[in-house]
Coordinates of C-alpha atoms and ligand atoms in Angstrom, one line a residue:
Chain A
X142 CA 96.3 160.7 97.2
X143 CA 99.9 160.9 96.6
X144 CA 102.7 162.6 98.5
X145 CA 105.6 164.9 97.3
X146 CA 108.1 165.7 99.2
X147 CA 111.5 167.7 99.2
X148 CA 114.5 168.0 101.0
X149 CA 117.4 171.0 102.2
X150 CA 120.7 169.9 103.0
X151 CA 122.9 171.8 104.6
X152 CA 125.3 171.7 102.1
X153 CA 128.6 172.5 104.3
X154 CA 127.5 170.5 107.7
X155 CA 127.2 167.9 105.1
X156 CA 130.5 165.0 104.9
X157 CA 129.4 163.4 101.8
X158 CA 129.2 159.8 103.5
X159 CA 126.2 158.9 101.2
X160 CA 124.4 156.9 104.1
X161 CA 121.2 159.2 102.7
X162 CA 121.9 158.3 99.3
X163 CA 121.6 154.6 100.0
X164 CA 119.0 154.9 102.7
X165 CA 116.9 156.6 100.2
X166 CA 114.0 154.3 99.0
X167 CA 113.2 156.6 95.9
X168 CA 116.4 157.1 94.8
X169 CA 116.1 161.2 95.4
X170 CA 119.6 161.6 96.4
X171 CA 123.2 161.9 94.9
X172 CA 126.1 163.1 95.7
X173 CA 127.4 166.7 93.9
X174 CA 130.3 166.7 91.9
X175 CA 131.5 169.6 93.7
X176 CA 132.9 169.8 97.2
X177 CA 132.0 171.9 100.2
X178 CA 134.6 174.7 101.6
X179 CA 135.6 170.9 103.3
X180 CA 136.3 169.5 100.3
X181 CA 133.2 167.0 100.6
X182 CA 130.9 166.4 97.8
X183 CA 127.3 167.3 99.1
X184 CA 124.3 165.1 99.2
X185 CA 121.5 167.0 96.7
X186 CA 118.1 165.4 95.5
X187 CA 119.3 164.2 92.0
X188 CA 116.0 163.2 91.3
X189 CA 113.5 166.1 92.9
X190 CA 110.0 164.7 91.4
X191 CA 110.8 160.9 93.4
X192 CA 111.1 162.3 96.7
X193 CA 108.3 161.5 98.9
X194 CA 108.8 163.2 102.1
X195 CA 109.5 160.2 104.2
X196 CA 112.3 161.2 106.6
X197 CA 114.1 158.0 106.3
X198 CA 117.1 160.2 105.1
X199 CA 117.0 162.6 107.6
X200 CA 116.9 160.0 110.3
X201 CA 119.8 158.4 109.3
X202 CA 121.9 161.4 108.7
X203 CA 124.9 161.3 111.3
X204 CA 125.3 164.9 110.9
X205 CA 121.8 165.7 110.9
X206 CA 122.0 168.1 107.8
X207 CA 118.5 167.2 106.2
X208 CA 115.6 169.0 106.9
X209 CA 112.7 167.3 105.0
X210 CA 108.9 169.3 103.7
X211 CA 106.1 166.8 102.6
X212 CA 102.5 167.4 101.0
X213 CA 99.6 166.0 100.3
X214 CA 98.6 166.0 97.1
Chain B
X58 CA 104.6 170.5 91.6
X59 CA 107.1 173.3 92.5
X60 CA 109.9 173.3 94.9
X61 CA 109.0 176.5 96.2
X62 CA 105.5 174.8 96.9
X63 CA 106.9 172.0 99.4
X64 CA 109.1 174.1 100.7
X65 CA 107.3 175.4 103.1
X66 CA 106.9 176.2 106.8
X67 CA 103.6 174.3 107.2
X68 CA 105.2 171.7 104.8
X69 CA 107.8 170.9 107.3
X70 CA 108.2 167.3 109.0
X71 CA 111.7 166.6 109.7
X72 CA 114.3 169.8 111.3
X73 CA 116.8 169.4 113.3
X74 CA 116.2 169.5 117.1
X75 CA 117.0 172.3 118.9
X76 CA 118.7 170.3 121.9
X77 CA 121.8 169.5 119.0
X78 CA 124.0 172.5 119.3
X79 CA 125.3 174.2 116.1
X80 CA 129.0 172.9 116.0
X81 CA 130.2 170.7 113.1
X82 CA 130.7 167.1 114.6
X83 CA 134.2 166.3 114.5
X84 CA 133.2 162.5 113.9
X85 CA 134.6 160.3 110.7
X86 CA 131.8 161.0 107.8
X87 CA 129.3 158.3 108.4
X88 CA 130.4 157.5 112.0
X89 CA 127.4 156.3 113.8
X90 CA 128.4 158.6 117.2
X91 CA 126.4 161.5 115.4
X92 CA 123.6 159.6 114.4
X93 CA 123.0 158.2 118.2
X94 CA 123.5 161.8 119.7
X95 CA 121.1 162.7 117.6
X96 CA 118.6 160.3 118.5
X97 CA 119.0 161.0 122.1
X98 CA 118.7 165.0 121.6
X99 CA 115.6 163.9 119.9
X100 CA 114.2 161.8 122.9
X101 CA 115.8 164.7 125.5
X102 CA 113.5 167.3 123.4
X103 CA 110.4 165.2 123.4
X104 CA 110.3 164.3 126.5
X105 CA 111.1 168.5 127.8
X106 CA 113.8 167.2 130.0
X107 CA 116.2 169.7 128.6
X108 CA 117.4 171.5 132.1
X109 CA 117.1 168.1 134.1
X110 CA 119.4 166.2 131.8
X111 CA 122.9 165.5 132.7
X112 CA 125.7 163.8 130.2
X113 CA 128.6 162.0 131.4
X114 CA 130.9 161.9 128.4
X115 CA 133.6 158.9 127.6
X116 CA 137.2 159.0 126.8
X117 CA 137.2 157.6 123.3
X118 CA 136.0 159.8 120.0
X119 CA 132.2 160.6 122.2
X120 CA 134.6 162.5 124.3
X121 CA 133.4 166.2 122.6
X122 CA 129.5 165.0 123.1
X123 CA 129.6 167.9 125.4
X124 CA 130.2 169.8 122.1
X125 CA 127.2 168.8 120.6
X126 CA 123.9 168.5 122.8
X127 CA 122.8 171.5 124.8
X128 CA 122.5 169.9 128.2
X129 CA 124.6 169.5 130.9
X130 CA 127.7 167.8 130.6
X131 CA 130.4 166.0 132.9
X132 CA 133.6 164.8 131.1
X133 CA 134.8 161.6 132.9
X134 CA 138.3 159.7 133.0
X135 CA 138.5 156.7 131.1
X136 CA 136.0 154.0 131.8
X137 CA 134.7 155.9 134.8
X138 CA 131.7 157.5 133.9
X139 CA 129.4 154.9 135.6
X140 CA 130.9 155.8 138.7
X141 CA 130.2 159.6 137.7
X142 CA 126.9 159.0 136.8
X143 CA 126.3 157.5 140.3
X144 CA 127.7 159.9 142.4
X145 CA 125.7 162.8 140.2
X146 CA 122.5 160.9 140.0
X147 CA 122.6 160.6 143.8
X148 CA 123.3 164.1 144.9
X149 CA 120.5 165.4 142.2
X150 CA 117.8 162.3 141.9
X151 CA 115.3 164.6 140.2
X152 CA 118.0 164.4 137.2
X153 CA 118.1 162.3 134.4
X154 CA 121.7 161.1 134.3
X155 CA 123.2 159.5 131.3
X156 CA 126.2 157.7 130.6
X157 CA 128.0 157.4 126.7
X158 CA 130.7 155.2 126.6
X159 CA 132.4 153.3 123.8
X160 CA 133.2 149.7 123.5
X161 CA 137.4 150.3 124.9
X162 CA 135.8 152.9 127.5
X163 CA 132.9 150.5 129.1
X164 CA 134.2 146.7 128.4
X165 CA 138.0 147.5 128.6
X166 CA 139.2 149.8 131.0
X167 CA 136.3 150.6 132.8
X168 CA 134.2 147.2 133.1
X169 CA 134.5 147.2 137.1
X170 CA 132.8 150.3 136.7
X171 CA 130.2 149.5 134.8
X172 CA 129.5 145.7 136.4
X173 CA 129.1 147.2 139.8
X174 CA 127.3 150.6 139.1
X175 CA 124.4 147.9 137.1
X176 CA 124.5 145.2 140.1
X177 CA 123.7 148.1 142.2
X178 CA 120.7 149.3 139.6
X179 CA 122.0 153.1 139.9
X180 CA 118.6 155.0 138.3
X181 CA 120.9 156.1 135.6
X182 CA 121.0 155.6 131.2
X183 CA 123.6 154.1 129.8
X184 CA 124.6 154.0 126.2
X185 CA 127.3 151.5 124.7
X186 CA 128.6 152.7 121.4
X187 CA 130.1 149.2 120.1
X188 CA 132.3 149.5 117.0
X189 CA 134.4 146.5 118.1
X190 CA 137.6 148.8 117.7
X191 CA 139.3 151.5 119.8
X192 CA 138.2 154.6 117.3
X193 CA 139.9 157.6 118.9
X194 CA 143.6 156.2 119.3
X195 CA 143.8 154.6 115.6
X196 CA 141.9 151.5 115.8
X197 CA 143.3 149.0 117.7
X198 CA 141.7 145.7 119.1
X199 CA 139.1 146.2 121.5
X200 CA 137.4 143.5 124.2
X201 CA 134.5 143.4 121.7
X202 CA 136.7 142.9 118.0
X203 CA 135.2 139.8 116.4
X204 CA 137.7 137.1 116.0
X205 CA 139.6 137.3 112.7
X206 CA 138.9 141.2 112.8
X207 CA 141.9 142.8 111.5
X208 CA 143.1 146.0 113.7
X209 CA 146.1 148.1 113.9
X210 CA 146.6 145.7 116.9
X211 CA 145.7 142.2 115.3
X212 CA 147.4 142.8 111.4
X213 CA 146.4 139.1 110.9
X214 CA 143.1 139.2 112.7
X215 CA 142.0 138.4 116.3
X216 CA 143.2 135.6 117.3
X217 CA 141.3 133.3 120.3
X218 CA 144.7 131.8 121.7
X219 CA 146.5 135.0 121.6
X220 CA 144.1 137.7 122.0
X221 CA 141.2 135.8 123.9
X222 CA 137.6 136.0 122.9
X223 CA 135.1 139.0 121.6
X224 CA 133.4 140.0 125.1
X225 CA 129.6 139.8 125.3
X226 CA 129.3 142.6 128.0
X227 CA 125.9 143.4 127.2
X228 CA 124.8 139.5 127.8
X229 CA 126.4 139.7 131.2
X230 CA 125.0 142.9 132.2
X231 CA 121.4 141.9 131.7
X232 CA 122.0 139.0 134.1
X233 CA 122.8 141.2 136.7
X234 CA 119.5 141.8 139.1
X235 CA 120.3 145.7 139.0
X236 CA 119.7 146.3 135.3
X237 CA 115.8 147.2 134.1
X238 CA 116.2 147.0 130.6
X239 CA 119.1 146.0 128.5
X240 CA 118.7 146.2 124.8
X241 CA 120.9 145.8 121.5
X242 CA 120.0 148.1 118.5
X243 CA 121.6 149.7 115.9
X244 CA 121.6 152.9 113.7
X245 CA 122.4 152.0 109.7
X246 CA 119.2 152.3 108.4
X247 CA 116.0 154.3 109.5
X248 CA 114.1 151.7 110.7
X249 CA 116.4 150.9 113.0
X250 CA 117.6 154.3 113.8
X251 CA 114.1 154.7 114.5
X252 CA 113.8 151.3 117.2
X253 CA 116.7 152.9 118.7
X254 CA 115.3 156.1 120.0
X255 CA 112.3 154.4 121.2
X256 CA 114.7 152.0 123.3
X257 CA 116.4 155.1 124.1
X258 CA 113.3 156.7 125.1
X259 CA 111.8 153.8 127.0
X260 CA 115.8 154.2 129.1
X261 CA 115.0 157.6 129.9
X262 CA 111.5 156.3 131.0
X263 CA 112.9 153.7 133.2
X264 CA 115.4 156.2 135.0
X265 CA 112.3 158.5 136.1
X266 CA 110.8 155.5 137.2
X267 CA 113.5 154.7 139.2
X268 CA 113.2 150.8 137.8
X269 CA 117.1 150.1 138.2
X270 CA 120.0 150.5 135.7
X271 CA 118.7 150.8 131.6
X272 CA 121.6 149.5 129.2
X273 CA 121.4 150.7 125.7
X274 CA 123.9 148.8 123.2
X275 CA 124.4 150.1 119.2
X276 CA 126.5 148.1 117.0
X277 CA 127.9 150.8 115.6
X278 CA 130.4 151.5 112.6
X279 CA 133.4 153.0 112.3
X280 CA 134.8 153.1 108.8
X281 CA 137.9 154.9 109.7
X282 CA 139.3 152.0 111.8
X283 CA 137.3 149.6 109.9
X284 CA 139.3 150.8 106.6
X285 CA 136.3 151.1 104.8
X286 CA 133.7 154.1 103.0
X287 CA 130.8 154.6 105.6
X288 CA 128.3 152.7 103.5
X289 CA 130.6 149.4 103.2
X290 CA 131.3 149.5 107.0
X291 CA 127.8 149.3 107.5
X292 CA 127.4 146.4 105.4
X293 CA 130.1 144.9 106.7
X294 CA 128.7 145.6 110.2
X295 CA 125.4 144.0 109.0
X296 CA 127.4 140.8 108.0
X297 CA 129.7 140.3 110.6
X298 CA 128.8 142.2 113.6
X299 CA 124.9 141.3 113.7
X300 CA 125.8 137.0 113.8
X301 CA 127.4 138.0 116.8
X302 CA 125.8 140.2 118.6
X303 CA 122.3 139.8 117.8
X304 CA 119.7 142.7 118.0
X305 CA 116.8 142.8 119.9
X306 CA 115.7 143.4 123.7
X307 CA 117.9 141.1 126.5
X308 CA 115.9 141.9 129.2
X309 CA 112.8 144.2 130.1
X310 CA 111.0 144.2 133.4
Ligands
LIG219 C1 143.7 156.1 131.3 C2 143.8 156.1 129.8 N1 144.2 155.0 129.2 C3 144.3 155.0 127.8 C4 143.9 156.1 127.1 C5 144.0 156.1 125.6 N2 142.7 155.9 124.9 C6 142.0 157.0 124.5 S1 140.6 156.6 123.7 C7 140.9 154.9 124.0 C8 139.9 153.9 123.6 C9 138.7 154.4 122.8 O1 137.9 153.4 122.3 P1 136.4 153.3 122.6 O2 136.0 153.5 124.0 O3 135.9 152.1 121.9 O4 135.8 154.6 121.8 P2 135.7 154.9 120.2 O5 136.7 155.9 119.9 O6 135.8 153.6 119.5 O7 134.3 155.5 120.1 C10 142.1 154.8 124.7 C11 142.6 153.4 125.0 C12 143.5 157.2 127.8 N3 143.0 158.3 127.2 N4 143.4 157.2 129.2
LIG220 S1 123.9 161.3 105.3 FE1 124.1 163.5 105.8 S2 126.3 163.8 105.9 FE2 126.0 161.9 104.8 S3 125.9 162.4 102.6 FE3 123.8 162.4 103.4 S4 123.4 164.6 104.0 FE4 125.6 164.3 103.8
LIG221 S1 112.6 162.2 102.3 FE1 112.6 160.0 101.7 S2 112.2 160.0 99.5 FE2 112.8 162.1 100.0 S3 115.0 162.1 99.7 FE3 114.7 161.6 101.8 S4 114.7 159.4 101.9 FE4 114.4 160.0 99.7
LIG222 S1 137.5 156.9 114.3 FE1 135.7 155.6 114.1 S2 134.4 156.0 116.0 FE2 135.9 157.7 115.8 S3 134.9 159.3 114.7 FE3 136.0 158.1 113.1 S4 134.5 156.6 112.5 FE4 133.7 157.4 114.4
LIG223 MG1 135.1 151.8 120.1

């Protein structure tokens, strides 16, 4: 059984401080080459079919701008 | 497998908690002050303690929390929020009272505050946000900057005969007999944002309890008086700060 996962960021709480990206242990997440009405560039998942649903992004998040989704498949 | 097919209500296993309010924090990208608040509106939400939870907010860049968490909120002078946290936890002992102080606000200006409220085991939380610099007024030295820590204060790094010695507050605090549970964590990865909310939980635990006094350190980062991007200052935090003030549990009883 594998699991596939996705995530939503809140693409204008989001500061573009990349402690998801790094935290990330599939390597789901980059950082947009756009910027947010801020003027931050936005975490997004890069890499959609890695993501495994694990949270570890979201935990770490200081802004809290993940929400993550996970399945069983 | 389709987006639209994970993304799904009964898909969902990470939201944001309800207790965090809506407000953009106004912290540094990165800065660990958001990640802890959330962790502690996490534990406040799990533990349904929403209307019997009462913040006492620090002078330092925490002093918005009230901003952030929908609890109830006191806003102390400098350093004083242990002596807040007393008075509050006294009058309303059904409460769960809270402290959140930096590293300048608890081990600088207010450390009579907080030595005598923990010798006296007040049934009160405290959390000690230690990024070894004074955030809020431009980074300059604090009690806790390593030695050879460059500040706005220190250009050419602390120096022991000049500017004395990086205080271990948290190791004097757990030898005081009014202190439960004193513990050192940190927030730059999951797993260890993850210990943290359980010692922050187990805190909250104590206080309803009434055990005594729970002391919650996190070696925090803060890249803007640091002078690095958020995901060096945690490395660098990892290098330097960890040596010297070690995680793990000082004291549970
Ligand atoms: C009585 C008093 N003295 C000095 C100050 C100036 N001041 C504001 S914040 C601060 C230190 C903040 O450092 P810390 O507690 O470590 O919080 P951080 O911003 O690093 O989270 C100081 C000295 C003040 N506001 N009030
Ligand atoms: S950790 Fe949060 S704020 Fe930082 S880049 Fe990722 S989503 Fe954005
Ligand atoms: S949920 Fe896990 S795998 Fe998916 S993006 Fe976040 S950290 Fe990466
Ligand atoms: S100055 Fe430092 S402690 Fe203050 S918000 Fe910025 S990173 Fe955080
Ligand atoms: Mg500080």
């Amino acid at each position: 059984m594998a699991l596939k996962g996705a995530i939503v960021v809140d693409t204008e709480k989001c500061k573009g401080c990349s402690v998801c990206v790094v935290n990330c242990p599939t390597k789901t997440i980059a950082l947009t080459k756009e910027v947010n009405s801020k003027g931050y560039n936005y975490a997004y998942m890069a890499e959609p079919q890695t993501c495994t649903g694990c949270t570890n992004c979201a935990t770490v998040c200081p802004d809290t701008c993940i929400t993550v989704y996970r399945v069983k498949i | 497998m389709d987006l639209k097919d994970i993304i799904k209500p009964e898909n969902l296993v990470y939201k944001r908690t309800k207790v965090l309010t809506d407000n953009v924090m106004h912290y540094c990208p990165g800065c660990s002050h958001g990640t802890v608040h959330k962790l502690i509106a996490e534990v406040i939400e799990e533990m349904d303690i929403q209307d019997k939870t009462i913040g006492i907010s620090p002078v330092g860049c925490a002093v918005f929390a009230y901003n952030y968490m929908h609890i109830d909120w006191q806003q102390a002078a400098h350093g004083r929020a242990p002596a807040l946290a007393t008075a509050t936890k006294r009058l309303y002992p059904d409460k769960y009272i809270f402290t959140y102080q930096g590293d300048g606000d608890l081990a600088s200006i207010g450390t009579a505050e907080i030595m005598h409220a923990c010798n006296r085991g007040e049934n009160i939380v405290v959390i000690f946000i230690n990024n070894a610099i004074y955030g809020m007024t431009g980074g300059q030295m604090a009690p806790t900057t390593l030695l050879g820590m460059v500040t706005s204060t220190t250009p050419y790094g602390r120096q022991a005969d000049i500017n004395g010695y990086p205080l271990k507050i948290t190791e004097l605090i757990a030898q005081l007999e009014g202190t439960c549970y004193v513990t050192r964590q940190s927030v730059q990865n999951a797993a260890a944002a993850r210990k943290t909310k359980k010692a922050i939980r187990k805190a909250f635990e104590n206080s309803k309890q009434m055990k005594g006094t729970s002391f919650v350190e996190v070696v925090s980062s803060c890249s803007s008086g640091w002078k690095l991007t958020p995901t060096q200052a945690n490395e660098w935090m990892e290098e330097n700060m960890f040596p010297f003030y070690p995680l793990g549990d000082l004291k549970d009883i």
